[in-house]
Amino acid sequence: MQRSMSRFLAGLAMAFSLCAPAAAQISIPPGSSLDVPVGGVVDQGCLSLDMQGTLNLSGGTLNVDTDVTFGSGAIVTGSNGIISVGGNLISGGSINTGNNNVVLRDGCDPGNTSQISGSFVFQNLTLSSTTGRTFVIPAGTNITVLGTLTLQGAPGQNIQLVSSGGGTAVINLGPGATVNRTNATVNGGVQIGAAAAATNIPTLSEYGLMLMALLMGLAALWHQRRATGAITNRRI
């Protein structure tokens, strides 16, 4: 009963959004869900999605040609689905998209720029464009790709990965993650994969250096006395 009510409220919210063109947005409130049927497609066109509830993916495709925002309490369930976004992808909390594929691509935005901001864990993430789209990753954004990161532009139309905010933007790679890169330019402010940790070289303290110098002196004295004793014995 509660689940049916949640779906009803979600449908009602969608209906109100569709009836209000000025908003140009579909909102799924907390406690409600958007269910993508198995093998099916939910296509929102150029209506943005404000996901505050649960997105249930079961091998289906959610297609949004503009922005998708995940609230701090949003949840993604299911596997083998596709979240296809033609605008910005934003999270207000830590979002794990599960064993699904997330694709950022060309969409309704005439500015030819998309931004990924917030905290995301992706199984597979694809950034693609045939128009030389620029993907902006603000410094401090927490992105982790566990499976495959695909950067796919077109001949003569490289996609661009750039940072913003005056710092380095990092796309972390999980153990065993792979990167497929074709016709893609990664700006110097974007780092793919964590930097190798610096290896600390052990150093001696002041007392350690003094002890080493003393031992070296004793060793030298011992060798000198041994050599002197050998000469004395030969003379005798």
CSV table of C-alpha atoms in Angstrom, one decimal:
chain,number,residue,atom,x,y,z
A,1,MET,CA,0.0,0.0,0.0
A,2,GLN,CA,2.8,2.4,0.9
A,3,ARG,CA,4.7,1.6,-2.2
A,4,SER,CA,1.6,2.2,-4.3
A,5,MET,CA,1.1,5.5,-2.6
A,6,SER,CA,4.7,6.5,-3.3
A,7,ARG,CA,4.3,5.7,-7.0
A,8,PHE,CA,1.0,7.6,-7.1
A,9,LEU,CA,2.7,10.7,-5.5
A,10,ALA,CA,5.6,10.4,-7.9
A,11,GLY,CA,3.2,10.2,-10.9
A,12,LEU,CA,1.3,13.2,-9.5
A,13,ALA,CA,4.5,15.2,-9.2
A,14,MET,CA,5.5,14.3,-12.7
A,15,ALA,CA,2.0,15.3,-14.0
A,16,PHE,CA,2.2,18.7,-12.3
A,17,SER,CA,5.6,19.2,-13.7
A,18,LEU,CA,4.5,18.3,-17.2
A,19,CYS,CA,1.5,20.7,-16.8
A,20,ALA,CA,3.8,23.6,-15.9
A,21,PRO,CA,6.1,24.3,-18.9
A,22,ALA,CA,7.7,27.2,-17.0
A,23,ALA,CA,9.3,24.8,-14.5
A,24,ALA,CA,10.6,22.5,-17.3
A,25,GLN,CA,11.4,20.0,-14.6
A,26,ILE,CA,10.2,16.6,-13.2
A,27,SER,CA,10.6,16.2,-9.5
A,28,ILE,CA,10.6,13.0,-7.6
A,29,PRO,CA,10.2,13.9,-3.9
A,30,PRO,CA,11.7,12.0,-0.9
A,31,GLY,CA,9.8,8.7,-0.3
A,32,SER,CA,8.7,8.4,-3.9
A,33,SER,CA,10.3,6.5,-6.8
A,34,LEU,CA,10.8,6.6,-10.5
A,35,ASP,CA,10.7,3.1,-11.9
A,36,VAL,CA,12.3,2.3,-15.2
A,37,PRO,CA,10.8,-1.0,-16.5
A,38,VAL,CA,13.0,-3.9,-17.5
A,39,GLY,CA,14.3,-3.3,-21.0
A,40,GLY,CA,12.2,-0.2,-21.3
A,41,VAL,CA,13.0,3.5,-21.7
A,42,VAL,CA,11.8,6.5,-19.7
A,43,ASP,CA,12.5,9.5,-22.0
A,44,GLN,CA,12.1,12.9,-20.4
A,45,GLY,CA,13.3,14.9,-23.4
A,46,CYS,CA,14.4,18.4,-22.4
A,47,LEU,CA,12.8,18.3,-19.0
A,48,SER,CA,15.4,18.3,-16.3
A,49,LEU,CA,15.1,15.8,-13.4
A,50,ASP,CA,15.3,16.6,-9.7
A,51,MET,CA,15.7,13.2,-8.0
A,52,GLN,CA,15.1,13.4,-4.3
A,53,GLY,CA,13.7,9.9,-3.9
A,54,THR,CA,14.6,6.5,-5.4
A,55,LEU,CA,15.6,5.7,-9.0
A,56,ASN,CA,14.9,2.0,-9.7
A,57,LEU,CA,16.8,0.7,-12.8
A,58,SER,CA,16.3,-2.9,-13.9
A,59,GLY,CA,18.1,-3.1,-17.2
A,60,GLY,CA,16.1,-0.1,-18.5
A,61,THR,CA,17.2,3.3,-19.7
A,62,LEU,CA,16.5,6.7,-18.2
A,63,ASN,CA,17.0,9.4,-20.9
A,64,VAL,CA,17.3,13.0,-19.9
A,65,ASP,CA,18.4,15.5,-22.5
A,66,THR,CA,19.3,18.2,-20.0
A,67,ASP,CA,20.2,18.4,-16.3
A,68,VAL,CA,19.9,15.6,-13.6
A,69,THR,CA,20.2,16.5,-10.0
A,70,PHE,CA,20.4,13.9,-7.2
A,71,GLY,CA,19.5,15.2,-3.7
A,72,SER,CA,21.4,14.2,-0.6
A,73,GLY,CA,18.9,11.4,0.2
A,74,ALA,CA,18.5,10.1,-3.3
A,75,ILE,CA,19.1,6.4,-4.0
A,76,VAL,CA,19.8,4.4,-7.2
A,77,THR,CA,18.9,0.7,-7.2
A,78,GLY,CA,18.9,-2.1,-9.8
A,79,SER,CA,21.6,-3.1,-12.2
A,80,ASN,CA,22.5,-3.2,-15.9
A,81,GLY,CA,20.6,0.0,-16.6
A,82,ILE,CA,21.6,3.2,-18.3
A,83,ILE,CA,21.4,6.8,-17.0
A,84,SER,CA,21.8,9.0,-20.1
A,85,VAL,CA,22.3,12.7,-19.5
A,86,GLY,CA,22.5,15.5,-22.0
A,87,GLY,CA,23.3,18.3,-19.6
A,88,ASN,CA,24.8,18.7,-16.1
A,89,LEU,CA,25.0,15.9,-13.5
A,90,ILE,CA,24.9,17.2,-10.0
A,91,SER,CA,24.7,15.5,-6.6
A,92,GLY,CA,23.9,17.1,-3.2
A,93,GLY,CA,25.3,14.1,-1.3
A,94,SER,CA,27.2,10.9,-1.9
A,95,ILE,CA,25.6,9.0,-4.8
A,96,ASN,CA,26.5,5.4,-5.8
A,97,THR,CA,24.9,4.6,-9.1
A,98,GLY,CA,25.4,0.9,-8.6
A,99,ASN,CA,26.1,-1.6,-11.3
A,100,ASN,CA,24.8,0.7,-14.0
A,101,ASN,CA,26.1,2.7,-16.9
A,102,VAL,CA,26.1,6.5,-16.8
A,103,VAL,CA,26.5,8.4,-20.0
A,104,LEU,CA,27.0,12.2,-20.4
A,105,ARG,CA,26.5,13.2,-24.0
A,106,ASP,CA,25.2,16.0,-26.3
A,107,GLY,CA,21.7,17.2,-25.4
A,108,CYS,CA,19.4,20.2,-25.3
A,109,ASP,CA,22.0,22.6,-23.9
A,110,PRO,CA,23.1,25.0,-26.7
A,111,GLY,CA,26.2,26.0,-24.8
A,112,ASN,CA,27.9,22.6,-25.6
A,113,THR,CA,29.1,22.3,-22.0
A,114,SER,CA,28.3,19.8,-19.3
A,115,GLN,CA,29.4,19.8,-15.6
A,116,ILE,CA,29.8,17.0,-13.2
A,117,SER,CA,29.8,18.1,-9.6
A,118,GLY,CA,29.3,16.6,-6.2
A,119,SER,CA,30.2,13.1,-5.0
A,120,PHE,CA,29.6,10.1,-7.3
A,121,VAL,CA,30.7,6.4,-7.5
A,122,PHE,CA,30.2,5.0,-11.0
A,123,GLN,CA,30.6,1.5,-12.2
A,124,ASN,CA,31.0,2.6,-15.8
A,125,LEU,CA,31.1,6.3,-16.9
A,126,THR,CA,31.1,7.5,-20.5
A,127,LEU,CA,31.7,11.1,-21.6
A,128,SER,CA,30.9,11.4,-25.3
A,129,SER,CA,30.1,14.0,-27.9
A,130,THR,CA,30.2,14.4,-31.7
A,131,THR,CA,30.4,18.3,-31.4
A,132,GLY,CA,33.5,18.8,-29.3
A,133,ARG,CA,31.7,19.1,-26.0
A,134,THR,CA,33.5,20.4,-23.0
A,135,PHE,CA,33.0,18.5,-19.7
A,136,VAL,CA,33.8,20.7,-16.7
A,137,ILE,CA,34.8,19.0,-13.4
A,138,PRO,CA,35.1,21.4,-10.5
A,139,ALA,CA,38.1,21.0,-8.2
A,140,GLY,CA,37.0,19.2,-5.1
A,141,THR,CA,34.4,17.0,-6.9
A,142,ASN,CA,34.7,13.4,-5.7
A,143,ILE,CA,34.3,11.1,-8.7
A,144,THR,CA,35.3,7.4,-8.6
A,145,VAL,CA,35.0,5.0,-11.5
A,146,LEU,CA,35.2,1.3,-10.6
A,147,GLY,CA,34.8,-0.3,-14.0
A,148,THR,CA,35.4,1.5,-17.2
A,149,LEU,CA,35.9,5.2,-18.0
A,150,THR,CA,35.2,6.0,-21.6
A,151,LEU,CA,36.2,9.3,-23.2
A,152,GLN,CA,34.8,9.4,-26.7
A,153,GLY,CA,34.9,12.3,-29.1
A,154,ALA,CA,34.7,12.4,-32.9
A,155,PRO,CA,37.4,12.9,-35.5
A,156,GLY,CA,38.2,16.7,-35.5
A,157,GLN,CA,35.8,17.2,-32.6
A,158,ASN,CA,37.7,16.2,-29.5
A,159,ILE,CA,35.8,16.3,-26.3
A,160,GLN,CA,37.5,18.5,-23.7
A,161,LEU,CA,37.9,17.7,-20.0
A,162,VAL,CA,38.7,20.8,-17.9
A,163,SER,CA,38.7,21.8,-14.3
A,164,SER,CA,37.2,24.8,-12.6
A,165,GLY,CA,37.7,26.5,-9.3
A,166,GLY,CA,41.5,27.0,-9.6
A,167,GLY,CA,42.5,23.5,-8.4
A,168,THR,CA,43.1,20.0,-9.7
A,169,ALA,CA,40.0,18.0,-10.5
A,170,VAL,CA,40.5,14.2,-9.9
A,171,ILE,CA,38.7,11.3,-11.4
A,172,ASN,CA,39.6,8.4,-9.1
A,173,LEU,CA,40.0,4.9,-10.6
A,174,GLY,CA,39.1,1.8,-8.6
A,175,PRO,CA,41.4,-1.3,-8.5
A,176,GLY,CA,41.3,-2.9,-12.0
A,177,ALA,CA,39.5,0.1,-13.6
A,178,THR,CA,40.3,0.8,-17.2
A,179,VAL,CA,40.3,3.9,-19.4
A,180,ASN,CA,39.2,4.0,-23.0
A,181,ARG,CA,40.2,7.3,-24.7
A,182,THR,CA,39.5,8.3,-28.3
A,183,ASN,CA,39.5,11.9,-29.6
A,184,ALA,CA,39.7,13.3,-26.1
A,185,THR,CA,41.8,16.1,-24.7
A,186,VAL,CA,42.4,16.1,-21.0
A,187,ASN,CA,43.4,19.5,-19.6
A,188,GLY,CA,46.3,19.7,-17.3
A,189,GLY,CA,44.0,20.6,-14.4
A,190,VAL,CA,42.3,17.2,-14.6
A,191,GLN,CA,43.9,14.2,-13.2
A,192,ILE,CA,42.7,10.7,-14.1
A,193,GLY,CA,43.7,8.2,-11.4
A,194,ALA,CA,45.1,9.0,-8.0
A,195,ALA,CA,48.6,10.2,-7.9
A,196,ALA,CA,51.2,7.7,-6.8
A,197,ALA,CA,51.9,8.2,-3.1
A,198,ALA,CA,55.3,9.5,-2.3
A,199,THR,CA,57.6,7.0,-0.8
A,200,ASN,CA,59.3,8.2,2.4
A,201,ILE,CA,63.0,7.5,2.5
A,202,PRO,CA,64.1,6.6,6.0
A,203,THR,CA,66.5,9.2,7.5
A,204,LEU,CA,68.6,9.2,10.6
A,205,SER,CA,68.1,11.4,13.6
A,206,GLU,CA,70.9,13.6,15.1
A,207,TYR,CA,71.6,10.9,17.7
A,208,GLY,CA,71.6,8.2,15.0
A,209,LEU,CA,74.2,10.1,12.9
A,210,MET,CA,76.4,10.5,16.0
A,211,LEU,CA,76.1,6.8,16.8
A,212,MET,CA,77.0,5.9,13.2
A,213,ALA,CA,80.0,8.2,13.3
A,214,LEU,CA,81.2,6.6,16.5
A,215,LEU,CA,80.9,3.1,15.1
A,216,MET,CA,82.7,4.1,11.9
A,217,GLY,CA,85.5,5.6,14.1
A,218,LEU,CA,85.8,2.4,16.2
A,219,ALA,CA,85.9,0.3,13.0
A,220,ALA,CA,88.7,2.4,11.6
A,221,LEU,CA,90.7,2.2,14.9
A,222,TRP,CA,90.3,-1.6,15.0
A,223,HIS,CA,91.6,-1.9,11.5
A,224,GLN,CA,94.5,0.4,12.3
A,225,ARG,CA,95.5,-1.6,15.4
A,226,ARG,CA,95.2,-4.8,13.5
A,227,ALA,CA,97.5,-3.5,10.8
A,228,THR,CA,100.0,-2.3,13.4
A,229,GLY,CA,100.0,-5.7,15.1
A,230,ALA,CA,100.7,-7.5,11.9
A,231,ILE,CA,103.7,-5.3,11.1
A,232,THR,CA,105.1,-5.9,14.6
A,233,ASN,CA,104.8,-9.6,14.3
A,234,ARG,CA,106.7,-9.6,11.0
A,235,ARG,CA,109.6,-7.7,12.6
A,236,ILE,CA,109.8,-10.2,15.5
